[in-house]
Coordinates of C-alpha atoms in Angstrom, one line a residue:
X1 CA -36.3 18.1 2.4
X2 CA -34.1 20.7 1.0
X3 CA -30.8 20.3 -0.1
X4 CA -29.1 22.3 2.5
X5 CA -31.0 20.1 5.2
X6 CA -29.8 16.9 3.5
X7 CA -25.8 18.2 3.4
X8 CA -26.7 19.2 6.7
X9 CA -27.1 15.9 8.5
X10 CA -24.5 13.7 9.7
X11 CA -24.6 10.3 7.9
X12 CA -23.8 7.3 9.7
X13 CA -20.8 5.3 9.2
X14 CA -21.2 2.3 6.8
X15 CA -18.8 0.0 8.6
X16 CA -19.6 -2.8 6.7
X17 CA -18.6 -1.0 3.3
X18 CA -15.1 -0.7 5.4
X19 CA -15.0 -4.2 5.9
X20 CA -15.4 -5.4 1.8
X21 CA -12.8 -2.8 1.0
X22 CA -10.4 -5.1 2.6
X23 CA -12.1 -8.4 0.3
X24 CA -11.4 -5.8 -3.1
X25 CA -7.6 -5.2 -1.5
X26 CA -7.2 -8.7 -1.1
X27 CA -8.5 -9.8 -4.9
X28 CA -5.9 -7.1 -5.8
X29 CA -3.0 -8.6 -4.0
X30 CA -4.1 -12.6 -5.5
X31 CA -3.6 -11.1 -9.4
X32 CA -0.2 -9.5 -8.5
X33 CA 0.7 -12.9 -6.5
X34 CA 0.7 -14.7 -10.2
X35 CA 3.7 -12.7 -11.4
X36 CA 5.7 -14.9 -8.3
X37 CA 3.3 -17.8 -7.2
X38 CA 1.0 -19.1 -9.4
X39 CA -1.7 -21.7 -8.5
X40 CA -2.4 -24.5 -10.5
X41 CA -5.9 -24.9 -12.4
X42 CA -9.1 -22.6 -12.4
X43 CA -8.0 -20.6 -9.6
X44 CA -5.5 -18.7 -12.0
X45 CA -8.1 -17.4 -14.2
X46 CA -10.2 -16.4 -11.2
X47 CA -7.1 -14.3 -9.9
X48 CA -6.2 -12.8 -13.6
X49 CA -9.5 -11.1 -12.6
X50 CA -8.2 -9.4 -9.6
X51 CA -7.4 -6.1 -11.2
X52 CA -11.2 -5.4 -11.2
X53 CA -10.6 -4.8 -7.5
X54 CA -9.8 -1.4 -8.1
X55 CA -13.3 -1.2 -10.4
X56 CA -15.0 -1.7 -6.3
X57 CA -12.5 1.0 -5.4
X58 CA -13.6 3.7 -7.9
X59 CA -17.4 2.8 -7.1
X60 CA -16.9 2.8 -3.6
X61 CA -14.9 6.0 -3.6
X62 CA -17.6 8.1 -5.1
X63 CA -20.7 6.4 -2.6
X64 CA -18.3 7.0 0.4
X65 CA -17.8 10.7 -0.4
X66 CA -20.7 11.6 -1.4
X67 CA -22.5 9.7 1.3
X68 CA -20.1 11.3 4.0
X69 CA -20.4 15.5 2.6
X70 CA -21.0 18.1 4.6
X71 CA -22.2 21.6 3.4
X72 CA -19.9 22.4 6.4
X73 CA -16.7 21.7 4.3
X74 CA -15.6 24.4 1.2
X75 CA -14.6 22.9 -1.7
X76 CA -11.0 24.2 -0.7
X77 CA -11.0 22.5 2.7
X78 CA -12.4 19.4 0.6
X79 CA -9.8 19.0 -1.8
X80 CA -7.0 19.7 1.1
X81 CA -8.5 16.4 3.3
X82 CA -8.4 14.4 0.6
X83 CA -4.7 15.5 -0.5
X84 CA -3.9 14.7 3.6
X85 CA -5.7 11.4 3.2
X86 CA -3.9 10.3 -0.3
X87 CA -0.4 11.7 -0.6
X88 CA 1.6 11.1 2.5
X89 CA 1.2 7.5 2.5
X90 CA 1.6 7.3 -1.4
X91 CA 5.1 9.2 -0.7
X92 CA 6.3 6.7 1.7
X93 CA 5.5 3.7 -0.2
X94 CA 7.1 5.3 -3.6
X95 CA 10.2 5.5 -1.5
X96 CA 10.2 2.3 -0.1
X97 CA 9.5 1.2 -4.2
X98 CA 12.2 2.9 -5.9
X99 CA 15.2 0.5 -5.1
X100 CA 12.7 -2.7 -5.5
X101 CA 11.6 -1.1 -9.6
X102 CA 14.3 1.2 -10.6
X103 CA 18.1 0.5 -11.6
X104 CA 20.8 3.2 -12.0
X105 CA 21.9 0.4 -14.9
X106 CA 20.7 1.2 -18.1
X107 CA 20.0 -2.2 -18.9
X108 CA 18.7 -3.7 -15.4
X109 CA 18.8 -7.7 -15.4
X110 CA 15.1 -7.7 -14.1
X111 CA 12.6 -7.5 -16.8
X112 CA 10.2 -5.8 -14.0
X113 CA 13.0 -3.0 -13.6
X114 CA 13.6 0.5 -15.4
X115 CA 16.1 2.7 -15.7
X116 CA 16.1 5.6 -13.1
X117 CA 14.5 8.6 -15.0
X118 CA 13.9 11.2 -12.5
X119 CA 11.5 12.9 -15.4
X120 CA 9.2 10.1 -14.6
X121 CA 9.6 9.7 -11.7
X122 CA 8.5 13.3 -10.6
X123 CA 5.2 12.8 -12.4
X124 CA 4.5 9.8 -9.5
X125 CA 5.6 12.3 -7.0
X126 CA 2.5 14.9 -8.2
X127 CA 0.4 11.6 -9.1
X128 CA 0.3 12.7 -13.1
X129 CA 1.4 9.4 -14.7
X130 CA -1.6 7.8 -14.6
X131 CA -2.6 10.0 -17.7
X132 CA -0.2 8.3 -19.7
X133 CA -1.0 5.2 -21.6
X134 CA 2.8 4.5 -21.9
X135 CA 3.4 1.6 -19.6
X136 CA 7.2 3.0 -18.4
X137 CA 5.0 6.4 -17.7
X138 CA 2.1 4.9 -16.3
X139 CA 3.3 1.8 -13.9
X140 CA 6.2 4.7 -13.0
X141 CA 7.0 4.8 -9.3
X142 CA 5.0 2.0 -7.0
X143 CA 3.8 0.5 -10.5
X144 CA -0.2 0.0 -8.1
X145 CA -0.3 4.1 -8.1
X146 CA -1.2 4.9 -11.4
X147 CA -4.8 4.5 -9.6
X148 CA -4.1 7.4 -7.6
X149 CA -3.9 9.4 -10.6
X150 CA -7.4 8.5 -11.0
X151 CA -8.6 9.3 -8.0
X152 CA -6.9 12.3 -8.1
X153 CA -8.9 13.5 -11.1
X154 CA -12.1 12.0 -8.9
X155 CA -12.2 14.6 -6.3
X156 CA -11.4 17.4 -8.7
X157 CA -14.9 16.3 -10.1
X158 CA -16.7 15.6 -7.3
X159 CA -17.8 19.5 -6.3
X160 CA -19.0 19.6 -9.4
X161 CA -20.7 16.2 -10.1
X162 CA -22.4 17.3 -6.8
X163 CA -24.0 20.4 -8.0
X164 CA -25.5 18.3 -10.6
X165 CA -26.7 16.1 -8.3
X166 CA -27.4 18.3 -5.8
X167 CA -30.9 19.3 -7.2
X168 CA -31.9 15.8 -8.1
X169 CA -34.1 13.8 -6.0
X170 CA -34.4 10.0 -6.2
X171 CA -36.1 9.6 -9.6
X172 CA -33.9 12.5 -10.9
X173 CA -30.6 10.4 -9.3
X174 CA -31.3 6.8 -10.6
X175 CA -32.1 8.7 -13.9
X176 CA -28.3 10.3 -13.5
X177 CA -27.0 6.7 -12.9
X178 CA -28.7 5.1 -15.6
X179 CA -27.5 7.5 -17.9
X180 CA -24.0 7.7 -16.7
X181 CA -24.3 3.5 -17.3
X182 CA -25.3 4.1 -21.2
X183 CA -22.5 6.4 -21.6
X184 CA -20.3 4.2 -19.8
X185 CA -21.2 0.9 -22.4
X186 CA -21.6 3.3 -25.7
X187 CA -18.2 4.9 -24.8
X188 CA -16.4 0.7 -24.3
X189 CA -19.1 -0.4 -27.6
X190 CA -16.8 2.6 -29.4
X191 CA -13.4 1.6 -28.5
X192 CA -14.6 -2.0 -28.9
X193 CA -15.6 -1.8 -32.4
X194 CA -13.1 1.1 -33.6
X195 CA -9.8 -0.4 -31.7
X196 CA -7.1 1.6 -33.7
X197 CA -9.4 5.1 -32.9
X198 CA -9.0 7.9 -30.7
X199 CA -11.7 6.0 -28.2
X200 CA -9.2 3.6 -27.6
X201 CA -6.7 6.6 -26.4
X202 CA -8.2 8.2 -23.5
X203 CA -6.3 8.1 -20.4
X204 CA -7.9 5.9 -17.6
X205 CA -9.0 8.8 -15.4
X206 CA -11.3 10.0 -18.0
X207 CA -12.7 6.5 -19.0
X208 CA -12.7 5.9 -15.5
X209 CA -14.6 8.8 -14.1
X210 CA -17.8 6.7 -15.1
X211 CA -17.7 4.4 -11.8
X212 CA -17.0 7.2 -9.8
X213 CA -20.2 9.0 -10.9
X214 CA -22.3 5.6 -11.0
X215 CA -20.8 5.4 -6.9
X216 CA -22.0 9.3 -6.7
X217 CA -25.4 8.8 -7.9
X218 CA -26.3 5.5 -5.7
X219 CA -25.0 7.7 -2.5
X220 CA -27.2 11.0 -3.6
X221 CA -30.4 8.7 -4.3
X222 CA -29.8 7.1 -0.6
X223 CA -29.5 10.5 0.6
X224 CA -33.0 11.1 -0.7
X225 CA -34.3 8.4 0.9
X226 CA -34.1 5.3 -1.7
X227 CA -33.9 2.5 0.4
X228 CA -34.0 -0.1 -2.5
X229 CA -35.1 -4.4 -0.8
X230 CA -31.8 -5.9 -2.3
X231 CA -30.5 -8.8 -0.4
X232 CA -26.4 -8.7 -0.1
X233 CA -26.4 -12.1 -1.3
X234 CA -27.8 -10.7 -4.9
X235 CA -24.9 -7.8 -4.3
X236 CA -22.5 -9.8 -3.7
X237 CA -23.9 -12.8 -6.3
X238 CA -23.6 -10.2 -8.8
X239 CA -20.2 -10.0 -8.8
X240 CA -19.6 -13.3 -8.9
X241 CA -21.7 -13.8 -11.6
X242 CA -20.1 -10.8 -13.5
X243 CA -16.7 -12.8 -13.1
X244 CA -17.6 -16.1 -13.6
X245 CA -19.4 -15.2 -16.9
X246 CA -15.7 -13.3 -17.9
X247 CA -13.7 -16.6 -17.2
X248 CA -16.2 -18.8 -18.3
X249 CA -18.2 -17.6 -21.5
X250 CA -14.6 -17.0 -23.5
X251 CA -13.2 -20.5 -22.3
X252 CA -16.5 -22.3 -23.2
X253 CA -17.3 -20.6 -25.7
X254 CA -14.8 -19.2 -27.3
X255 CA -15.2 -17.2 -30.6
X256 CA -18.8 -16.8 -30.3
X257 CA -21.0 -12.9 -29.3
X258 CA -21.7 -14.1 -25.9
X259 CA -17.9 -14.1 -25.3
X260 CA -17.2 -11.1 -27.3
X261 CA -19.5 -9.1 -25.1
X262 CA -18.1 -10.7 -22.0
X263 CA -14.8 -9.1 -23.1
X264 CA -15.3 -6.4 -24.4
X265 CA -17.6 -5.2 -21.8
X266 CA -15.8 -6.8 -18.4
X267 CA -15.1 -3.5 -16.6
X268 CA -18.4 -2.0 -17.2
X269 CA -20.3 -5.3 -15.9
X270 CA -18.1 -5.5 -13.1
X271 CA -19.0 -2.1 -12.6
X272 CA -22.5 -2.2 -12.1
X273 CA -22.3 -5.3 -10.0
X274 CA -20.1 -3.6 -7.6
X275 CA -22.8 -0.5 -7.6
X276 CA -24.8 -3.2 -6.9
X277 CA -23.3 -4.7 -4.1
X278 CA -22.5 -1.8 -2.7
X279 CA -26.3 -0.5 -2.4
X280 CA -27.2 -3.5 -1.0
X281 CA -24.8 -3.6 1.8
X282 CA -25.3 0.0 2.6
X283 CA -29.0 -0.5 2.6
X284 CA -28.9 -3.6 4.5
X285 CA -26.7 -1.5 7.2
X286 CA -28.6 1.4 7.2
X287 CA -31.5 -0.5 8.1
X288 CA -29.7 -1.9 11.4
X289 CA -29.2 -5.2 9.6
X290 CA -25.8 -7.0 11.2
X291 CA -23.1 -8.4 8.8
X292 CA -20.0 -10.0 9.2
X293 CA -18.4 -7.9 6.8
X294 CA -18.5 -4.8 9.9
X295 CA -17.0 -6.5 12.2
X296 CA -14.1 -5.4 14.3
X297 CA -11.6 -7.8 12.1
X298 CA -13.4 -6.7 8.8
X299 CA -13.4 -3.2 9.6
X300 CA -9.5 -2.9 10.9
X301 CA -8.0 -4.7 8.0
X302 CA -10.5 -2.2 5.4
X303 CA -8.7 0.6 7.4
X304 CA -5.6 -0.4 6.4
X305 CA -6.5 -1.3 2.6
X306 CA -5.0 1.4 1.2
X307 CA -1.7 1.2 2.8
X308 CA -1.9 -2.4 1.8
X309 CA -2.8 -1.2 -1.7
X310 CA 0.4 0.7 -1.5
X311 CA 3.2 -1.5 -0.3
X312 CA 1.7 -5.1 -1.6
X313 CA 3.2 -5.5 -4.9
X314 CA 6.9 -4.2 -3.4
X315 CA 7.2 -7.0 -1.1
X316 CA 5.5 -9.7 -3.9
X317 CA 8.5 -8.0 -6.1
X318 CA 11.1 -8.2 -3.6
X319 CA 10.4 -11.9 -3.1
X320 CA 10.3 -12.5 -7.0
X321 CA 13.7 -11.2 -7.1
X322 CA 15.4 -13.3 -4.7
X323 CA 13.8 -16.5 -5.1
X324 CA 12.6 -16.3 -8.7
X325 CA 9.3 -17.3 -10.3
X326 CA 7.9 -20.3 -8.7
X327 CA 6.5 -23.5 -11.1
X328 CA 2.5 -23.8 -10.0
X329 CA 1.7 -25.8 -7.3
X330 CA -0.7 -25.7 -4.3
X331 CA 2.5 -25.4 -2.2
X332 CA 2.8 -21.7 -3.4
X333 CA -0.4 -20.6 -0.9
X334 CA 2.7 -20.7 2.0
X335 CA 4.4 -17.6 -0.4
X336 CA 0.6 -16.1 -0.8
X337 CA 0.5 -16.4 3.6
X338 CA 4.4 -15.3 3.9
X339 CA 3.3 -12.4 1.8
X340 CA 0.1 -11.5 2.7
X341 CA 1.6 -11.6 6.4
X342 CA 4.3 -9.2 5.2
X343 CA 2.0 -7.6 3.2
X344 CA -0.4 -7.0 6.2
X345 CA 2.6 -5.6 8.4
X346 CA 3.5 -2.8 6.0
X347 CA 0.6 -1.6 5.8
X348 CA -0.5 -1.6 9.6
X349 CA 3.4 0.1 9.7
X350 CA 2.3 2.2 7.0
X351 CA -1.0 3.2 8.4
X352 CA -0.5 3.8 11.8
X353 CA 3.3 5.7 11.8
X354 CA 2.3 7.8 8.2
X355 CA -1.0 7.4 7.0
X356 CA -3.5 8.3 10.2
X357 CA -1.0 11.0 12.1
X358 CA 0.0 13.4 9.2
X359 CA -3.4 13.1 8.1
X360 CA -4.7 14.3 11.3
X361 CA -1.7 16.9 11.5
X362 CA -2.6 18.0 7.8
X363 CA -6.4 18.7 8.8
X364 CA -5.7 20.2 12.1
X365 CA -3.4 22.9 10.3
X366 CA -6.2 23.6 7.7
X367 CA -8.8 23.7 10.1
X368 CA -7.5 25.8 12.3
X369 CA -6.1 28.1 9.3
X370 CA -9.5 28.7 8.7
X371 CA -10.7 29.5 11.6
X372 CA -7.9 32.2 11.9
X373 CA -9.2 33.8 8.7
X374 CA -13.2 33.9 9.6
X375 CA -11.6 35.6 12.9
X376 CA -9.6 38.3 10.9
X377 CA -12.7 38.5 8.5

């Protein structure tokens, strides 16, 4: 099959990929719950882990758009959906952020709260500060956005990871994903063993580009026809394996190389169990296999994740500021419902008034902008 024919065909929807987005959204919103409410015990060092939430995101990102393109779409029309799909939303909820992170005061009581610079602030607005390592430059705006810069960067690569893809069938594809995973550990061994160097300098989209293309490569090789026999409970084992050794080796064992690697290497094992999970879902789904993780529930509350993404840590902020950090108690999951709940209602808010209807108005005006020039053509 050529690859014209494979661009060619309309994939099927991976509803059930939908519905774990929702689970990575969720592990999000527990890690930024600790900075209000934190739980007594274990638990907290299982949510200090939820920032790898956005690791699923990156992976996902790349399998979903390279599993969903269409030789039908121009690169130009490609980078314009995903602007409609990103920026409107992230707009809104840097609005609704502003008065919850940013004081007119030069010296705002709130340790959480900066000065207003509007400098910085304008690199949020064009989604730029994520290529600062400067933490007043890089949490600027809705501090969660900095990821956007990444993604960002991600669909500027993605025509062109796909032309080197493109070519590859499934040997030449894993071979791309293996390689991308060697480059991915030698680049972290680097930064890891030289700390003070210019390794440990590079802005997050570039080290982050990596789960991106490892997402990429795992879509193109299913386009091919790799159907790989891995059961979702080894996907989704995987990452809890690639967490539990993180929490556990270091606490256990602390000082010793098991831990170091744990460590120093946490992202890029979470990465590959993530790749992993996500094959085996997609696989299992592909296949007609059912799973919970598609159903209606699942797959509504993964279309709102990245609204939810968006306006989460405003309201856990908002609630920090008038009633203060809270001592650690099991009592504190009523704050994690209260806010999850609130949580939950900005971002159906979010989604359904912004995200969804601009988005649709955005495409319709490029679509039909192009059909005007093919006519005058």
């Amino acid at each position: 099959m050529t690859t014209s024919s494979i661009l060619s065909q309309r994939m099927p929807r991976v509803d059930a990929l939908t519905g774990l987005r929702w689970y990575a959204a969720f592990f999000v919103f527990g890690y930024h719950m600790l900075v209000f409410a934190p739980l007594p015990g274990p638990v907290t060092s299982f949510l200090h882990q939820g920032f790898f939430g956005v690791t699923f995101f990156f992976v996902l990102s790349g399998f979903v758009l390279t599993w969903s393109a269409s030789d039908r779409v121009s690169q130009s029309t490609f980078y314009w959906r995903r602007f409609a799909r990103v920026w409107p939303a992230s707009i809104v909820a840097l609005v609704f952020a502003i008065p919850v992170f940013y004081s007119f005061s030069p010296d705002p009581a709130d340790t959480w709260v900066k000065p207003v610079s509007v400098g910085i602030l304008a690199l949020s607005i064009v989604l730029l500060q994520g290529w600062s390592l400067n933490p007043t430059i890089l949490f600027s705006g809705n501090p969660a956005a900095w990821t956007l810069t990444c993604e960002a960067f991600f669909y500027a690569l993605h025509p062109y990871i796909s032309k080197i893809l493109n070519p590859l069938k499934v040997r030449g594809s894993l071979i791309f994903v293996g390689s991308i995973v060697v480059v991915m550990f030698g680049y972290r061994l680097l930064a890891a063993t030289f700390p003070d160097s210019l390794f440990s300098a590079v802005p997050f989209p570039a080290v982050r580009a990596t789960e991106f293309a490892i997402g990429m490569g795992v879509a193109w090789a299913f386009r091919r026809g790799w159907r790989p026999r891995v059961p979702v409970t080894v996907g989704m084992g995987s990452i809890v394996l690639a967490l539990g050794a993180i929490v556990l080796i270091p606490h256990y064992g602390p000082g010793s190389k098991a831990a170091w690697f744990v460590s120093s290497f946490a992202n890029e094992l979470v990465t590959v169990a993530c790749a992993l999970s996500i094959l085996a879902i997609a696989s299992a789904s592909i296949a007609g296999r059912p799973s919970l993780l598609a159903a209606k529930v699942h797959v509504r509350l993964g279309e709102w994740s990245y609204a939810f993404y968006l306006v989460h840590a405003t309201f856990i902020y908002i609630a920090l500021d008038v009633f203060g950090l809270q001592p650690a108690s099991w009592r504190n999951l009523a704050w994690y419902a209260l806010l999850l709940a609130a949580g939950l209602a900005g971002a159906a808010a979010l989604h359904h008034f912004v995200e969804k209807p601009v988005e649709k108005r955005l495409r319709a005006w490029k679509d039909s902008r192009d059909l005007r020039l093919v006519a005058n053509s």
